[in-house]
Structures are given as C-alpha cells and as structure tokens.
C-alpha cells in the first residue's frame, strides 16, 4: 500500500488549478477540435451534399467517389469557416463548463452533508455551456452548410 505523508486515511488527492490552467485546457481542447474539423471537412461536405441531394436513391459510396472525382479541391471550399465553427464554440463550452463546475463545487463544499448533489450538477452546467456554445456555432454552421451545398 502506498503511504503518503500527511494524507489521512479515507481522503483523496485533489488537484487545484487556477484560471490560466483552465484557459490552457480550453485552448488545447478547442485547437484539437479545430484540427479534427479541418481534416474531416471534405467528408462533411460530401455528407452535406448527399443529404441535400434531390435524388433519394443515391448509393452513398458511389456518390462520395463521384463527388471526389468531379470536385477534388472544390471540396475544401469554405474550409476557412472551420475556425469559427469549431474553435470558438469549443473554447466557450469548455471554459463555461469548467467555471460552472468549479463554482458549484465550491458552493456545495460549504455544506458538509450535500456531497451527493455534485452528481446532479454536470447535467445543468453542461446544458448551460451548450446553449452558450450554440449561440456562436449555429450562425456559422448555417453559412457553412450553404457553402457546402453551393447555394451561394
């Protein structure tokens, strides 16, 4: 058994991190999401065009192959919208979620016998964070979808 000096039995080790650590986590998460969204953008464009197609009986694989052969680099049209569609909403989501959970944990820790209520709050905090995230995401996604299906 591992013995830690100064740690009482039944206690756990908690990590405290400050505001800059929260910002770093949000930035790294948003950067990862942006890179993934940028790499997968052509597949998203093919998927969006397939869904917007007027013909119901498309074979998805043949549609994808035909689209890649015909459009090639045109599939990257609108890829610059990946930053406002992926990075910014993810940054706000992670920041709001971290801040909200930290705030709720600090409030609940004041009351000794209410530790189990911490299990309820991720649902509410994540819902609020998602609503804030959608404020930034939905307008950009609408424009991005129109660019992908060639409406503009």
PDB file of C-alpha atoms in Angstrom:
ATOM      1  CA  UNK A   1       0.000   0.000   0.000  1.00  0.00           C
ATOM      2  CA  UNK A   2       1.259   3.453  -0.867  1.00  0.00           C
ATOM      3  CA  UNK A   3       1.702   5.710   2.117  1.00  0.00           C
ATOM      4  CA  UNK A   4       1.635   9.442   1.547  1.00  0.00           C
ATOM      5  CA  UNK A   5       2.934  11.717   4.260  1.00  0.00           C
ATOM      6  CA  UNK A   6       0.242  13.920   5.719  1.00  0.00           C
ATOM      7  CA  UNK A   7      -2.662  12.194   3.930  1.00  0.00           C
ATOM      8  CA  UNK A   8      -5.299  10.913   6.316  1.00  0.00           C
ATOM      9  CA  UNK A   9      -6.962   7.545   5.614  1.00  0.00           C
ATOM     10  CA  UNK A  10     -10.100   7.824   3.501  1.00  0.00           C
ATOM     11  CA  UNK A  11      -9.036  11.120   1.905  1.00  0.00           C
ATOM     12  CA  UNK A  12      -8.183  11.589  -1.749  1.00  0.00           C
ATOM     13  CA  UNK A  13      -5.673  13.746  -3.504  1.00  0.00           C
ATOM     14  CA  UNK A  14      -7.270  16.691  -5.281  1.00  0.00           C
ATOM     15  CA  UNK A  15      -5.600  18.840  -7.858  1.00  0.00           C
ATOM     16  CA  UNK A  16      -6.186  22.556  -7.728  1.00  0.00           C
ATOM     17  CA  UNK A  17      -5.634  24.557 -10.821  1.00  0.00           C
ATOM     18  CA  UNK A  18      -6.029  28.229 -11.493  1.00  0.00           C
ATOM     19  CA  UNK A  19      -7.563  30.400 -14.143  1.00  0.00           C
ATOM     20  CA  UNK A  20      -4.605  30.101 -16.538  1.00  0.00           C
ATOM     21  CA  UNK A  21      -4.769  26.315 -16.366  1.00  0.00           C
ATOM     22  CA  UNK A  22      -8.467  26.461 -17.259  1.00  0.00           C
ATOM     23  CA  UNK A  23      -7.678  28.698 -20.233  1.00  0.00           C
ATOM     24  CA  UNK A  24      -4.922  26.304 -21.364  1.00  0.00           C
ATOM     25  CA  UNK A  25      -7.301  23.344 -21.187  1.00  0.00           C
ATOM     26  CA  UNK A  26      -9.949  25.248 -23.155  1.00  0.00           C
ATOM     27  CA  UNK A  27      -7.403  26.364 -25.785  1.00  0.00           C
ATOM     28  CA  UNK A  28      -5.938  22.885 -26.257  1.00  0.00           C
ATOM     29  CA  UNK A  29      -9.418  21.336 -26.495  1.00  0.00           C
ATOM     30  CA  UNK A  30     -10.543  23.947 -28.998  1.00  0.00           C
ATOM     31  CA  UNK A  31      -7.352  23.530 -31.036  1.00  0.00           C
ATOM     32  CA  UNK A  32      -7.834  19.750 -31.198  1.00  0.00           C
ATOM     33  CA  UNK A  33     -11.443  20.159 -32.284  1.00  0.00           C
ATOM     34  CA  UNK A  34     -10.461  22.701 -34.953  1.00  0.00           C
ATOM     35  CA  UNK A  35      -7.731  20.452 -36.370  1.00  0.00           C
ATOM     36  CA  UNK A  36     -10.123  17.493 -36.488  1.00  0.00           C
ATOM     37  CA  UNK A  37     -12.850  19.567 -38.106  1.00  0.00           C
ATOM     38  CA  UNK A  38     -10.428  20.905 -40.718  1.00  0.00           C
ATOM     39  CA  UNK A  39      -9.144  17.428 -41.599  1.00  0.00           C
ATOM     40  CA  UNK A  40     -12.645  15.986 -41.883  1.00  0.00           C
ATOM     41  CA  UNK A  41     -14.122  18.979 -43.713  1.00  0.00           C
ATOM     42  CA  UNK A  42     -14.212  17.311 -47.184  1.00  0.00           C
ATOM     43  CA  UNK A  43     -16.086  14.309 -45.743  1.00  0.00           C
ATOM     44  CA  UNK A  44     -18.530  16.683 -44.062  1.00  0.00           C
ATOM     45  CA  UNK A  45     -19.000  18.491 -47.387  1.00  0.00           C
ATOM     46  CA  UNK A  46     -19.777  15.203 -49.164  1.00  0.00           C
ATOM     47  CA  UNK A  47     -22.202  14.224 -46.394  1.00  0.00           C
ATOM     48  CA  UNK A  48     -23.949  17.598 -46.538  1.00  0.00           C
ATOM     49  CA  UNK A  49     -24.298  17.403 -50.327  1.00  0.00           C
ATOM     50  CA  UNK A  50     -25.667  13.862 -50.094  1.00  0.00           C
ATOM     51  CA  UNK A  51     -28.289  14.962 -47.559  1.00  0.00           C
ATOM     52  CA  UNK A  52     -29.219  17.973 -49.681  1.00  0.00           C
ATOM     53  CA  UNK A  53     -29.464  15.928 -52.873  1.00  0.00           C
ATOM     54  CA  UNK A  54     -32.887  15.777 -54.502  1.00  0.00           C
ATOM     55  CA  UNK A  55     -32.422  12.156 -55.501  1.00  0.00           C
ATOM     56  CA  UNK A  56     -33.367   9.724 -52.786  1.00  0.00           C
ATOM     57  CA  UNK A  57     -31.828   6.586 -54.250  1.00  0.00           C
ATOM     58  CA  UNK A  58     -28.158   7.593 -54.106  1.00  0.00           C
ATOM     59  CA  UNK A  59     -25.679   4.967 -53.075  1.00  0.00           C
ATOM     60  CA  UNK A  60     -23.533   6.876 -50.538  1.00  0.00           C
ATOM     61  CA  UNK A  61     -20.278   5.244 -51.613  1.00  0.00           C
ATOM     62  CA  UNK A  62     -20.791   5.923 -55.330  1.00  0.00           C
ATOM     63  CA  UNK A  63     -21.934   9.439 -54.531  1.00  0.00           C
ATOM     64  CA  UNK A  64     -18.770  10.051 -52.491  1.00  0.00           C
ATOM     65  CA  UNK A  65     -16.481   8.634 -55.183  1.00  0.00           C
ATOM     66  CA  UNK A  66     -18.210  10.649 -57.918  1.00  0.00           C
ATOM     67  CA  UNK A  67     -18.061  13.833 -55.851  1.00  0.00           C
ATOM     68  CA  UNK A  68     -14.355  13.348 -55.122  1.00  0.00           C
ATOM     69  CA  UNK A  69     -13.601  12.715 -58.819  1.00  0.00           C
ATOM     70  CA  UNK A  70     -15.608  15.700 -60.028  1.00  0.00           C
ATOM     71  CA  UNK A  71     -14.857  18.312 -57.374  1.00  0.00           C
ATOM     72  CA  UNK A  72     -11.419  17.380 -55.974  1.00  0.00           C
ATOM     73  CA  UNK A  73     -10.137  20.557 -54.298  1.00  0.00           C
ATOM     74  CA  UNK A  74     -13.538  22.264 -54.507  1.00  0.00           C
ATOM     75  CA  UNK A  75     -14.495  20.102 -51.530  1.00  0.00           C
ATOM     76  CA  UNK A  76     -12.348  22.444 -49.418  1.00  0.00           C
ATOM     77  CA  UNK A  77     -14.474  25.459 -50.389  1.00  0.00           C
ATOM     78  CA  UNK A  78     -15.499  27.090 -47.117  1.00  0.00           C
ATOM     79  CA  UNK A  79     -12.843  25.350 -45.008  1.00  0.00           C
ATOM     80  CA  UNK A  80     -11.945  28.740 -43.517  1.00  0.00           C
ATOM     81  CA  UNK A  81     -15.267  28.531 -41.667  1.00  0.00           C
ATOM     82  CA  UNK A  82     -13.868  25.654 -39.611  1.00  0.00           C
ATOM     83  CA  UNK A  83     -12.244  28.079 -37.175  1.00  0.00           C
ATOM     84  CA  UNK A  84     -15.412  29.937 -36.152  1.00  0.00           C
ATOM     85  CA  UNK A  85     -17.441  26.708 -36.352  1.00  0.00           C
ATOM     86  CA  UNK A  86     -15.135  24.540 -34.243  1.00  0.00           C
ATOM     87  CA  UNK A  87     -12.550  26.511 -32.267  1.00  0.00           C
ATOM     88  CA  UNK A  88     -14.636  29.363 -30.854  1.00  0.00           C
ATOM     89  CA  UNK A  89     -17.672  27.323 -29.685  1.00  0.00           C
ATOM     90  CA  UNK A  90     -15.453  24.626 -28.144  1.00  0.00           C
ATOM     91  CA  UNK A  91     -13.405  27.236 -26.299  1.00  0.00           C
ATOM     92  CA  UNK A  92     -16.542  28.790 -24.828  1.00  0.00           C
ATOM     93  CA  UNK A  93     -18.098  25.406 -23.973  1.00  0.00           C
ATOM     94  CA  UNK A  94     -15.049  24.118 -22.093  1.00  0.00           C
ATOM     95  CA  UNK A  95     -14.493  27.462 -20.346  1.00  0.00           C
ATOM     96  CA  UNK A  96     -18.092  27.814 -19.183  1.00  0.00           C
ATOM     97  CA  UNK A  97     -18.303  24.157 -18.139  1.00  0.00           C
ATOM     98  CA  UNK A  98     -15.065  24.320 -16.119  1.00  0.00           C
ATOM     99  CA  UNK A  99     -16.040  27.590 -14.470  1.00  0.00           C
ATOM    100  CA  UNK A 100     -19.560  26.350 -13.719  1.00  0.00           C
ATOM    101  CA  UNK A 101     -18.425  23.058 -12.200  1.00  0.00           C
ATOM    102  CA  UNK A 102     -15.752  24.786 -10.129  1.00  0.00           C
ATOM    103  CA  UNK A 103     -18.273  27.327  -8.849  1.00  0.00           C
ATOM    104  CA  UNK A 104     -20.857  24.668  -7.996  1.00  0.00           C
ATOM    105  CA  UNK A 105     -18.226  22.531  -6.243  1.00  0.00           C
ATOM    106  CA  UNK A 106     -17.093  25.494  -4.140  1.00  0.00           C
ATOM    107  CA  UNK A 107     -20.669  26.301  -3.117  1.00  0.00           C
ATOM    108  CA  UNK A 108     -21.512  22.686  -2.250  1.00  0.00           C
ATOM    109  CA  UNK A 109     -18.308  22.162  -0.251  1.00  0.00           C
ATOM    110  CA  UNK A 110     -19.589  24.700   2.275  1.00  0.00           C
ATOM    111  CA  UNK A 111     -22.343  22.245   3.232  1.00  0.00           C
ATOM    112  CA  UNK A 112     -20.980  19.044   4.766  1.00  0.00           C
ATOM    113  CA  UNK A 113     -23.743  16.560   4.030  1.00  0.00           C
ATOM    114  CA  UNK A 114     -24.589  17.509   0.454  1.00  0.00           C
ATOM    115  CA  UNK A 115     -21.654  15.948  -1.428  1.00  0.00           C
ATOM    116  CA  UNK A 116     -24.003  13.670  -3.424  1.00  0.00           C
ATOM    117  CA  UNK A 117     -25.672  16.701  -5.027  1.00  0.00           C
ATOM    118  CA  UNK A 118     -22.459  17.240  -7.019  1.00  0.00           C
ATOM    119  CA  UNK A 119     -23.617  14.354  -9.211  1.00  0.00           C
ATOM    120  CA  UNK A 120     -26.677  16.294 -10.376  1.00  0.00           C
ATOM    121  CA  UNK A 121     -24.984  19.497 -11.461  1.00  0.00           C
ATOM    122  CA  UNK A 122     -22.952  18.334 -14.510  1.00  0.00           C
ATOM    123  CA  UNK A 123     -26.271  17.922 -16.344  1.00  0.00           C
ATOM    124  CA  UNK A 124     -27.313  21.507 -15.680  1.00  0.00           C
ATOM    125  CA  UNK A 125     -23.871  23.058 -16.136  1.00  0.00           C
ATOM    126  CA  UNK A 126     -23.309  21.237 -19.430  1.00  0.00           C
ATOM    127  CA  UNK A 127     -26.737  22.352 -20.677  1.00  0.00           C
ATOM    128  CA  UNK A 128     -25.922  25.993 -19.970  1.00  0.00           C
ATOM    129  CA  UNK A 129     -22.476  25.612 -21.566  1.00  0.00           C
ATOM    130  CA  UNK A 130     -24.046  24.008 -24.653  1.00  0.00           C
ATOM    131  CA  UNK A 131     -26.581  26.816 -25.053  1.00  0.00           C
ATOM    132  CA  UNK A 132     -23.780  29.390 -24.923  1.00  0.00           C
ATOM    133  CA  UNK A 133     -21.769  27.294 -27.383  1.00  0.00           C
ATOM    134  CA  UNK A 134     -24.708  27.139 -29.813  1.00  0.00           C
ATOM    135  CA  UNK A 135     -25.015  30.928 -29.853  1.00  0.00           C
ATOM    136  CA  UNK A 136     -21.625  31.019 -31.579  1.00  0.00           C
ATOM    137  CA  UNK A 137     -21.964  27.789 -33.587  1.00  0.00           C
ATOM    138  CA  UNK A 138     -25.368  27.910 -35.293  1.00  0.00           C
ATOM    139  CA  UNK A 139     -24.964  31.045 -37.436  1.00  0.00           C
ATOM    140  CA  UNK A 140     -21.592  29.867 -38.748  1.00  0.00           C
ATOM    141  CA  UNK A 141     -22.901  26.353 -39.366  1.00  0.00           C
ATOM    142  CA  UNK A 142     -25.795  27.721 -41.418  1.00  0.00           C
ATOM    143  CA  UNK A 143     -23.414  29.660 -43.667  1.00  0.00           C
ATOM    144  CA  UNK A 144     -21.062  26.684 -43.869  1.00  0.00           C
ATOM    145  CA  UNK A 145     -23.862  24.335 -44.921  1.00  0.00           C
ATOM    146  CA  UNK A 146     -24.942  26.741 -47.667  1.00  0.00           C
ATOM    147  CA  UNK A 147     -21.374  26.997 -48.947  1.00  0.00           C
ATOM    148  CA  UNK A 148     -21.037  23.216 -48.978  1.00  0.00           C
ATOM    149  CA  UNK A 149     -24.215  22.667 -50.990  1.00  0.00           C
ATOM    150  CA  UNK A 150     -23.379  25.515 -53.388  1.00  0.00           C
ATOM    151  CA  UNK A 151     -26.338  27.752 -52.538  1.00  0.00           C
ATOM    152  CA  UNK A 152     -24.190  30.900 -52.597  1.00  0.00           C
TER     153      UNK A 152
END
